[in-house]
XYZ file of N, CA, C and O in Angstrom:
688
model
N -38.362 1.661 -12.122
C -38.245 3.109 -12.312
C -38.892 3.872 -11.159
O -39.871 3.427 -10.578
N -38.322 5.020 -10.892
C -38.822 5.861 -9.801
C -40.136 6.533 -10.195
O -40.295 7.032 -11.306
N -41.072 6.545 -9.276
C -42.370 7.161 -9.511
C -42.255 8.685 -9.437
O -41.542 9.228 -8.589
N -42.988 9.371 -10.314
C -43.044 10.830 -10.319
C -44.220 11.262 -9.454
O -45.336 10.778 -9.628
N -43.973 12.178 -8.544
C -45.028 12.707 -7.680
C -45.563 13.990 -8.312
O -44.909 15.027 -8.264
N -46.737 13.903 -8.904
C -47.349 15.031 -9.594
C -48.400 15.736 -8.740
O -49.157 16.557 -9.243
N -48.440 15.442 -7.452
C -49.484 15.959 -6.571
C -49.548 17.488 -6.521
O -50.614 18.059 -6.261
N -48.441 18.151 -6.760
C -48.401 19.610 -6.638
C -49.259 20.304 -7.692
O -49.669 21.440 -7.492
N -49.524 19.638 -8.816
C -50.349 20.231 -9.865
C -51.492 19.272 -10.175
O -51.294 18.262 -10.852
N -52.703 19.580 -9.702
C -53.843 18.679 -9.925
C -54.112 18.402 -11.402
O -54.564 17.327 -11.762
N -53.816 19.366 -12.271
C -54.032 19.154 -13.707
C -53.134 18.033 -14.240
O -53.539 17.278 -15.118
N -51.931 17.937 -13.712
C -51.015 16.868 -14.126
C -51.522 15.519 -13.625
O -51.566 14.535 -14.364
N -51.903 15.493 -12.380
C -52.363 14.263 -11.740
C -53.611 13.708 -12.435
O -53.723 12.495 -12.644
N -54.527 14.579 -12.826
C -55.779 14.158 -13.458
C -55.586 13.499 -14.819
O -56.473 12.781 -15.284
N -54.460 13.735 -15.463
C -54.247 13.225 -16.808
C -53.738 11.782 -16.847
O -53.557 11.223 -17.933
N -53.512 11.201 -15.685
C -52.958 9.842 -15.638
C -53.831 8.946 -14.774
O -54.152 9.291 -13.638
N -54.180 7.784 -15.298
C -54.995 6.813 -14.563
C -54.145 5.947 -13.649
O -54.637 5.377 -12.691
N -52.867 5.825 -13.977
C -51.963 5.010 -13.160
C -50.712 5.832 -12.861
O -50.463 6.859 -13.492
N -49.919 5.395 -11.900
C -48.705 6.144 -11.555
C -47.768 6.312 -12.762
O -47.683 5.442 -13.626
N -47.089 7.440 -12.791
C -46.150 7.760 -13.866
C -44.738 7.616 -13.322
O -44.455 8.024 -12.195
N -43.851 7.035 -14.127
C -42.464 6.860 -13.695
C -41.528 7.709 -14.542
O -41.861 8.106 -15.652
N -40.365 7.963 -13.995
C -39.360 8.758 -14.700
C -38.925 8.055 -15.979
O -38.882 6.832 -16.047
N -38.566 8.845 -16.986
C -38.188 8.335 -18.298
C -36.676 8.237 -18.486
O -36.215 7.875 -19.551
N -35.918 8.550 -17.458
C -34.466 8.649 -17.623
C -33.772 7.310 -17.879
O -32.684 7.278 -18.434
N -34.385 6.194 -17.476
C -33.793 4.887 -17.742
C -34.928 3.899 -17.998
O -35.498 3.342 -17.070
N -35.280 3.737 -19.277
C -36.362 2.838 -19.655
C -35.750 1.624 -20.338
O -35.165 1.725 -21.419
N -35.875 0.485 -19.665
C -35.379 -0.774 -20.204
C -36.561 -1.512 -20.816
O -37.580 -1.733 -20.158
N -36.428 -1.883 -22.071
C -37.474 -2.599 -22.781
C -37.560 -4.047 -22.295
O -36.593 -4.565 -21.717
N -38.679 -4.715 -22.543
C -38.818 -6.124 -22.139
C -37.712 -7.038 -22.689
O -37.364 -8.032 -22.073
N -37.118 -6.654 -23.844
C -36.054 -7.476 -24.425
C -34.659 -7.097 -23.902
O -33.648 -7.565 -24.428
N -34.599 -6.248 -22.875
C -33.321 -5.893 -22.258
C -32.588 -4.740 -22.914
O -31.500 -4.376 -22.483
N -33.163 -4.138 -23.942
C -32.534 -3.001 -24.612
C -33.024 -1.693 -24.003
O -33.956 -1.681 -23.202
N -32.421 -0.594 -24.411
C -32.755 0.719 -23.859
C -33.556 1.567 -24.834
O -33.285 1.577 -26.034
N -34.500 2.310 -24.289
C -35.176 3.367 -25.044
C -34.435 4.678 -24.810
O -33.643 4.802 -23.883
N -34.723 5.635 -25.658
C -34.230 7.015 -25.499
C -32.711 7.129 -25.668
O -32.077 7.971 -25.020
N -32.124 6.310 -26.524
C -30.695 6.429 -26.835
C -30.589 7.212 -28.145
O -31.174 6.822 -29.161
N -29.858 8.307 -28.122
C -29.640 9.115 -29.326
C -28.402 8.566 -30.038
O -27.323 8.503 -29.446
N -28.572 8.150 -31.279
C -27.482 7.576 -32.082
C -27.300 8.464 -33.300
O -28.276 8.804 -33.977
N -26.054 8.826 -33.592
C -25.806 9.703 -34.730
C -24.425 9.434 -35.322
O -23.561 8.821 -34.685
N -24.228 9.891 -36.557
C -22.916 9.805 -37.198
C -22.078 10.946 -36.638
O -22.391 12.121 -36.834
N -21.006 10.579 -35.948
C -20.126 11.577 -35.343
C -19.024 11.996 -36.313
O -18.682 13.177 -36.405
N -18.453 11.021 -37.026
C -17.377 11.293 -37.981
C -17.634 10.554 -39.284
O -18.197 9.461 -39.279
N -17.188 11.164 -40.390
C -17.291 10.526 -41.688
C -18.110 11.321 -42.692
O -18.155 10.970 -43.868
N -18.740 12.382 -42.256
C -19.549 13.206 -43.157
C -18.951 14.603 -43.346
O -19.588 15.469 -43.943
N -17.741 14.807 -42.864
C -17.107 16.126 -42.950
C -17.030 16.581 -44.410
O -16.773 15.795 -45.313
N -17.271 17.878 -44.631
C -17.171 18.461 -45.960
C -18.415 18.264 -46.815
O -18.472 18.755 -47.940
N -19.384 17.557 -46.336
C -20.628 17.356 -47.085
C -21.701 18.297 -46.533
O -21.752 18.569 -45.343
N -22.546 18.754 -47.436
C -23.645 19.636 -47.032
C -24.967 18.905 -47.234
O -25.124 18.151 -48.195
N -25.884 19.132 -46.337
C -27.194 18.503 -46.399
C -28.259 19.573 -46.228
O -28.107 20.472 -45.400
N -29.343 19.483 -47.007
C -30.396 20.504 -46.883
C -31.040 20.469 -45.498
O -31.220 19.406 -44.910
N -31.371 21.642 -45.024
C -32.054 21.759 -43.737
C -33.534 21.477 -43.944
O -34.161 22.082 -44.817
N -34.103 20.572 -43.165
C -35.537 20.297 -43.311
C -36.372 21.532 -42.988
O -36.057 22.280 -42.066
N -37.423 21.733 -43.756
C -38.354 22.823 -43.470
C -39.465 22.348 -42.545
O -40.092 23.163 -41.875
N -39.689 21.033 -42.510
C -40.693 20.473 -41.604
C -40.135 20.505 -40.183
O -39.018 20.077 -39.923
N -40.948 21.020 -39.274
C -40.500 21.173 -37.892
C -40.433 19.835 -37.169
O -41.277 18.958 -37.379
N -39.441 19.704 -36.304
C -39.434 18.644 -35.302
C -40.371 19.127 -34.208
O -40.419 20.320 -33.898
N -41.145 18.221 -33.606
C -42.159 18.636 -32.639
C -41.823 18.117 -31.252
O -41.555 16.928 -31.067
N -41.838 19.028 -30.292
C -41.678 18.711 -28.883
C -42.984 19.078 -28.196
O -43.370 20.247 -28.167
N -43.674 18.067 -27.679
C -44.993 18.275 -27.090
C -44.930 18.103 -25.577
O -44.239 17.219 -25.083
N -45.648 18.961 -24.879
C -45.819 18.829 -23.433
C -47.208 18.256 -23.226
O -48.200 18.946 -23.436
N -47.247 16.991 -22.863
C -48.517 16.285 -22.772
C -48.496 15.389 -21.545
O -47.539 14.632 -21.348
N -49.531 15.492 -20.724
C -49.560 14.711 -19.492
C -48.473 15.146 -18.530
O -47.998 14.366 -17.714
N -48.054 16.394 -18.645
C -46.979 16.967 -17.819
C -45.669 16.200 -17.977
O -44.895 16.027 -17.028
N -45.437 15.753 -19.188
C -44.173 15.140 -19.597
C -43.840 15.675 -20.981
O -44.732 16.034 -21.749
N -42.551 15.714 -21.301
C -42.141 16.063 -22.663
C -42.223 14.813 -23.528
O -41.800 13.731 -23.129
N -42.760 14.999 -24.730
C -42.818 13.918 -25.717
C -42.226 14.424 -27.006
O -42.719 15.426 -27.528
N -41.202 13.808 -27.532
C -40.511 12.656 -26.969
C -39.529 13.080 -25.877
O -39.209 14.256 -25.740
N -39.049 12.082 -25.156
C -38.077 12.356 -24.087
C -36.714 12.717 -24.667
O -35.975 13.499 -24.082
N -36.378 12.131 -25.806
C -35.139 12.450 -26.529
C -35.532 12.695 -27.977
O -36.287 11.922 -28.565
N -35.014 13.785 -28.538
C -35.406 14.203 -29.888
C -34.173 14.649 -30.653
O -33.302 15.313 -30.093
N -34.120 14.307 -31.928
C -33.046 14.774 -32.792
C -33.574 15.747 -33.826
O -34.729 15.642 -34.258
N -32.733 16.697 -34.205
C -33.065 17.631 -35.266
C -31.782 18.185 -35.858
O -30.711 18.062 -35.265
N -31.910 18.778 -37.043
C -30.753 19.362 -37.705
C -30.581 20.823 -37.324
O -31.545 21.499 -36.930
N -29.366 21.289 -37.464
C -29.071 22.706 -37.263
C -30.014 23.529 -38.134
O -30.223 23.210 -39.313
N -30.611 24.555 -37.557
C -31.538 25.488 -38.207
C -32.885 24.893 -38.598
O -33.717 25.586 -39.186
N -33.126 23.626 -38.280
C -34.454 23.049 -38.509
C -35.410 23.627 -37.469
O -35.059 23.741 -36.296
N -36.616 23.988 -37.863
C -37.559 24.504 -36.874
C -37.888 23.442 -35.816
O -38.062 22.268 -36.135
N -37.970 23.886 -34.588
C -38.432 23.071 -33.483
C -39.733 23.691 -33.003
O -39.743 24.816 -32.505
N -40.836 22.980 -33.193
C -42.133 23.473 -32.739
C -42.402 22.901 -31.360
O -42.437 21.688 -31.172
N -42.586 23.785 -30.401
C -42.836 23.395 -29.014
C -44.315 23.652 -28.733
O -44.802 24.762 -28.929
N -45.014 22.604 -28.293
C -46.463 22.653 -28.124
C -46.821 22.365 -26.672
O -46.245 21.468 -26.051
N -47.779 23.114 -26.140
C -48.348 22.800 -24.834
C -49.714 22.169 -25.064
O -50.667 22.848 -25.431
N -49.807 20.850 -24.839
C -51.079 20.139 -24.992
C -51.797 19.959 -23.665
O -52.811 19.260 -23.606
N -51.285 20.562 -22.622
C -51.864 20.424 -21.282
C -52.657 21.672 -20.882
O -52.305 22.785 -21.275
N -53.678 21.490 -20.036
C -54.450 22.639 -19.542
C -53.804 23.268 -18.309
O -54.480 23.584 -17.327
N -52.498 23.422 -18.355
C -51.774 24.019 -17.233
C -50.538 24.736 -17.766
O -50.108 24.508 -18.900
N -49.972 25.590 -16.948
C -48.774 26.346 -17.312
C -47.559 25.437 -17.403
O -47.301 24.625 -16.521
N -46.818 25.577 -18.495
C -45.492 24.978 -18.633
C -44.539 26.081 -19.065
O -44.950 27.113 -19.579
N -43.274 25.838 -18.834
C -42.275 26.669 -19.482
C -41.205 25.746 -20.026
O -41.061 24.614 -19.585
N -40.501 26.226 -21.031
C -39.449 25.436 -21.659
C -38.156 26.219 -21.500
O -37.999 27.292 -22.072
N -37.265 25.682 -20.699
C -35.990 26.334 -20.394
C -34.876 25.492 -21.003
O -34.497 24.471 -20.449
N -34.398 25.920 -22.169
C -33.336 25.199 -22.885
C -32.047 26.002 -22.793
O -32.041 27.203 -23.042
N -30.973 25.291 -22.449
C -29.699 25.971 -22.241
C -28.588 25.390 -23.115
O -27.637 24.789 -22.614
N -28.698 25.589 -24.433
C -27.575 25.168 -25.278
C -26.360 26.045 -24.989
O -26.496 27.182 -24.527
N -25.178 25.523 -25.251
C -23.962 26.310 -25.055
C -23.440 26.894 -26.369
O -22.614 27.791 -26.355
N -23.942 26.378 -27.514
C -23.458 26.839 -28.818
C -24.509 27.607 -29.609
O -24.242 28.080 -30.697
N -25.709 27.696 -29.086
C -26.804 28.461 -29.697
C -27.425 29.337 -28.625
O -27.081 29.226 -27.450
N -28.347 30.158 -29.038
C -28.981 31.081 -28.096
C -29.928 30.328 -27.155
O -30.874 29.679 -27.608
N -29.705 30.417 -25.842
C -30.626 29.777 -24.895
C -31.979 30.483 -24.884
O -32.095 31.634 -25.293
N -32.998 29.781 -24.414
C -34.312 30.401 -24.285
C -35.058 29.801 -23.104
O -34.797 28.682 -22.676
N -35.966 30.602 -22.570
C -36.812 30.204 -21.451
C -38.167 30.834 -21.712
O -38.349 32.030 -21.484
N -39.101 30.040 -22.226
C -40.389 30.581 -22.646
C -41.526 29.990 -21.817
O -41.498 28.819 -21.460
N -42.519 30.800 -21.527
C -43.705 30.333 -20.823
C -44.785 29.985 -21.840
O -44.937 30.658 -22.857
N -45.505 28.914 -21.540
C -46.667 28.519 -22.343
C -47.820 28.253 -21.367
O -48.046 27.118 -20.954
N -48.552 29.301 -20.988
C -49.591 29.157 -19.967
C -50.921 28.580 -20.449
O -51.748 28.203 -19.644
N -51.119 28.484 -21.762
C -52.417 28.097 -22.296
C -52.298 26.846 -23.158
O -51.386 26.729 -23.981
N -53.249 25.928 -22.967
C -53.293 24.725 -23.795
C -53.399 25.120 -25.265
O -54.151 26.023 -25.626
N -52.598 24.460 -26.105
C -52.610 24.735 -27.538
C -51.559 25.733 -27.986
O -51.380 25.935 -29.187
N -50.858 26.362 -27.052
C -49.813 27.327 -27.436
C -48.697 26.611 -28.187
O -48.342 25.484 -27.866
N -48.148 27.318 -29.179
C -47.033 26.791 -29.962
C -45.978 27.874 -30.098
O -46.307 29.043 -30.296
N -44.734 27.459 -29.993
C -43.597 28.357 -30.171
C -42.588 27.649 -31.058
O -42.381 26.446 -30.910
N -41.970 28.386 -31.953
C -40.969 27.791 -32.830
C -39.603 28.392 -32.537
O -39.461 29.611 -32.433
N -38.614 27.534 -32.397
C -37.228 27.938 -32.152
C -36.321 27.172 -33.109
O -36.718 26.161 -33.692
N -35.080 27.649 -33.238
C -34.054 26.939 -34.010
C -32.743 26.963 -33.222
O -32.566 27.775 -32.306
N -31.843 26.087 -33.612
C -30.509 26.036 -33.021
C -29.503 26.283 -34.145
O -29.546 25.626 -35.188
N -28.591 27.216 -33.907
C -27.658 27.660 -34.937
C -26.417 26.787 -35.069
O -25.667 26.925 -36.031
N -26.184 25.892 -34.110
C -24.968 25.068 -34.140
C -25.280 23.682 -33.596
O -26.204 23.493 -32.803
N -24.473 22.719 -34.025
C -24.675 21.355 -33.539
C -24.254 21.259 -32.070
O -23.354 21.965 -31.616
N -24.949 20.379 -31.361
C -24.650 20.187 -29.943
C -25.291 18.878 -29.467
O -26.459 18.626 -29.714
N -24.493 18.077 -28.781
C -24.947 16.806 -28.211
C -24.719 16.910 -26.713
O -23.584 16.973 -26.283
N -25.684 16.980 -25.913
C -27.111 17.132 -26.061
C -27.500 18.450 -25.389
O -26.807 18.927 -24.497
N -28.667 18.979 -25.774
C -29.218 20.180 -25.153
C -30.320 19.730 -24.200
O -31.280 19.088 -24.618
N -30.167 20.076 -22.933
C -31.207 19.736 -21.966
C -32.230 20.862 -21.899
O -31.869 22.034 -21.821
N -33.500 20.476 -21.918
C -34.592 21.420 -21.731
C -35.406 20.931 -20.539
O -35.654 19.734 -20.405
N -35.807 21.847 -19.695
C -36.557 21.494 -18.497
C -37.715 22.465 -18.322
O -37.747 23.538 -18.920
N -38.655 22.060 -17.484
C -39.787 22.908 -17.117
C -39.562 23.348 -15.679
O -39.485 22.516 -14.784
N -39.452 24.646 -15.454
C -39.237 25.150 -14.104
C -40.483 25.030 -13.228
O -40.385 25.092 -12.011
N -41.642 24.851 -13.836
C -42.883 24.708 -13.093
C -43.031 23.285 -12.545
O -43.498 23.077 -11.436
N -42.638 22.311 -13.352
C -42.749 20.890 -12.993
C -41.346 20.289 -13.030
O -40.861 19.922 -14.099
N -40.675 20.179 -11.901
C -39.252 19.809 -11.867
C -38.935 18.415 -12.405
O -37.783 18.137 -12.710
N -39.925 17.554 -12.562
C -39.666 16.221 -13.109
C -39.595 16.227 -14.639
O -39.158 15.265 -15.244
N -40.028 17.320 -15.265
C -40.059 17.374 -16.728
C -38.694 17.746 -17.285
O -38.138 18.792 -16.957
N -38.166 16.866 -18.139
C -36.905 17.140 -18.842
C -36.930 16.408 -20.177
O -37.539 15.354 -20.317
N -36.275 17.007 -21.139
C -36.096 16.392 -22.447
C -34.707 16.738 -22.935
O -34.075 17.686 -22.440
N -34.209 15.976 -23.884
C -32.863 16.186 -24.421
C -32.945 16.256 -25.930
O -33.594 15.426 -26.569
N -32.254 17.248 -26.494
C -32.253 17.473 -27.933
C -30.852 17.245 -28.492
O -29.889 17.843 -28.017
N -30.767 16.389 -29.494
C -29.515 16.195 -30.220
C -29.589 17.011 -31.497
O -30.449 16.768 -32.346
N -28.708 17.995 -31.633
C -28.717 18.890 -32.787
C -27.480 18.587 -33.620
O -26.343 18.713 -33.136
N -27.696 18.145 -34.863
C -26.580 17.760 -35.739
C -26.696 18.468 -37.086
O -27.741 19.023 -37.418
N -25.619 18.413 -37.870
C -25.576 19.125 -39.156
C -26.065 18.291 -40.327
O -26.025 18.746 -41.470
N -26.509 17.088 -40.076
C -26.906 16.163 -41.139
C -28.141 15.385 -40.700
O -28.535 15.448 -39.529
N -28.745 14.622 -41.605
C -29.973 13.893 -41.250
C -29.754 12.490 -40.700
O -30.716 11.731 -40.544
N -28.520 12.129 -40.354
C -28.227 10.751 -39.983
C -28.135 10.594 -38.463
O -27.058 10.531 -37.869
N -29.322 10.557 -37.872
C -29.461 10.378 -36.428
C -30.763 9.628 -36.181
O -31.641 9.565 -37.048
N -30.864 9.071 -35.002
C -32.055 8.311 -34.640
C -32.129 8.210 -33.118
O -31.139 8.460 -32.431
N -33.289 7.808 -32.624
C -33.490 7.568 -31.196
C -34.072 6.169 -31.056
O -35.041 5.827 -31.744
N -33.474 5.376 -30.178
C -33.963 4.009 -29.996
C -35.366 4.021 -29.390
O -35.696 4.860 -28.562
N -36.155 3.045 -29.817
C -37.545 2.977 -29.384
C -37.828 1.794 -28.483
O -36.937 1.293 -27.783
N -39.054 1.315 -28.544
C -39.530 0.268 -27.649
C -38.882 -1.091 -27.886
O -38.980 -1.980 -27.045
N -38.234 -1.275 -29.011
C -37.503 -2.522 -29.284
C -35.995 -2.324 -29.126
O -35.223 -3.250 -29.358
N -35.583 -1.096 -28.808
C -34.160 -0.805 -28.656
C -33.440 -0.595 -29.966
O -32.226 -0.416 -30.002
N -34.173 -0.607 -31.076
C -33.545 -0.486 -32.384
C -33.546 0.968 -32.848
O -34.240 1.819 -32.313
N -32.733 1.210 -33.875
C -32.675 2.525 -34.507
C -32.336 2.322 -35.971
O -31.888 1.249 -36.367
N -32.512 3.355 -36.774
C -32.214 3.279 -38.196
C -31.621 4.602 -38.657
O -32.088 5.668 -38.242
N -30.613 4.526 -39.499
C -30.013 5.719 -40.107
C -30.297 5.651 -41.604
O -29.416 5.344 -42.409
N -31.526 5.914 -41.969
C -31.987 5.764 -43.346
C -31.259 6.705 -44.294
O -31.051 7.870 -43.991
N -30.891 6.157 -45.449
C -30.279 6.955 -46.498
C -28.803 7.233 -46.312
O -28.208 7.956 -47.117
N -28.181 6.671 -45.301
C -26.755 6.901 -45.071
C -25.959 6.271 -46.215
O -26.063 5.069 -46.452
N -25.172 7.072 -46.952
C -24.397 6.520 -48.067
C -23.353 5.518 -47.572
O -22.875 5.602 -46.445
N -22.999 4.601 -48.450
C -21.951 3.638 -48.112
C -20.682 4.402 -47.753
O -20.370 5.438 -48.341
N -19.959 3.913 -46.772
C -18.723 4.569 -46.352
C -18.329 4.111 -44.968
O -18.966 3.249 -44.369
N -17.267 4.712 -44.464
C -16.807 4.399 -43.116
C -17.163 5.569 -42.202
O -16.839 6.722 -42.498
N -17.801 5.237 -41.098
C -18.296 6.257 -40.196
C -18.012 5.861 -38.750
O -17.881 4.685 -38.435
N -17.948 6.866 -37.923
C -17.935 6.644 -36.483
C -19.311 7.041 -35.968
O -19.743 8.179 -36.174
N -19.984 6.085 -35.336
C -21.277 6.369 -34.728
C -21.069 6.603 -33.244
O -20.166 6.033 -32.639
N -21.915 7.431 -32.668
C -21.875 7.636 -31.230
C -23.290 7.470 -30.694
O -24.253 7.884 -31.330
N -23.376 6.853 -29.532
C -24.652 6.688 -28.849
C -24.589 7.470 -27.550
O -23.607 7.380 -26.813
N -25.654 8.222 -27.272
C -25.738 9.008 -26.050
C -26.986 8.564 -25.286
O -28.061 8.419 -25.859
N -26.834 8.381 -23.997
C -27.975 8.078 -23.133
C -27.855 8.921 -21.868
O -26.754 9.130 -21.344
N -28.971 9.365 -21.387
C -29.040 10.251 -20.223
C -28.331 9.691 -19.003
O -27.657 10.435 -18.264
N -28.420 8.406 -18.755
C -27.808 7.798 -17.582
C -26.632 6.890 -17.920
O -25.706 6.756 -17.127
N -26.703 6.213 -19.045
C -25.676 5.216 -19.380
C -24.608 5.786 -20.279
O -23.705 5.160 -20.688
């Protein structure tokens, strides 16, 4: 993986003891991929699912977005947190919901946003730190997941039936 040069912001550099690499293509030791968004694309039409009231959390920590790929439901709150002692901004450009570009200059700041329509995927970036990017998968149901360190995912509670699943990855 390509190394991220954080020299321009000493606060970013101080938060890491070893070099930081880009998250766009993370291959696990077992040969699988991290950060793959998997969701039910077809097969749930005509069904309604309650919108979660618990917020999905996007954290800016160590001058990186955590998680790198995140799923949430339409109209579910997205809590955006700045855990760093430096200025960040979150510039999200959905095409089916209202875009936003917010500054978070103080550690501990929190902002809550929602997305009014489903969209695969919404890219969010930090204009202050050009290496920072995250991707949001916004769907109308709770049947989505992001692959982790073992490359696995789970669609818990999915009723028996026939479905079309889709996997999205930033590079692949």
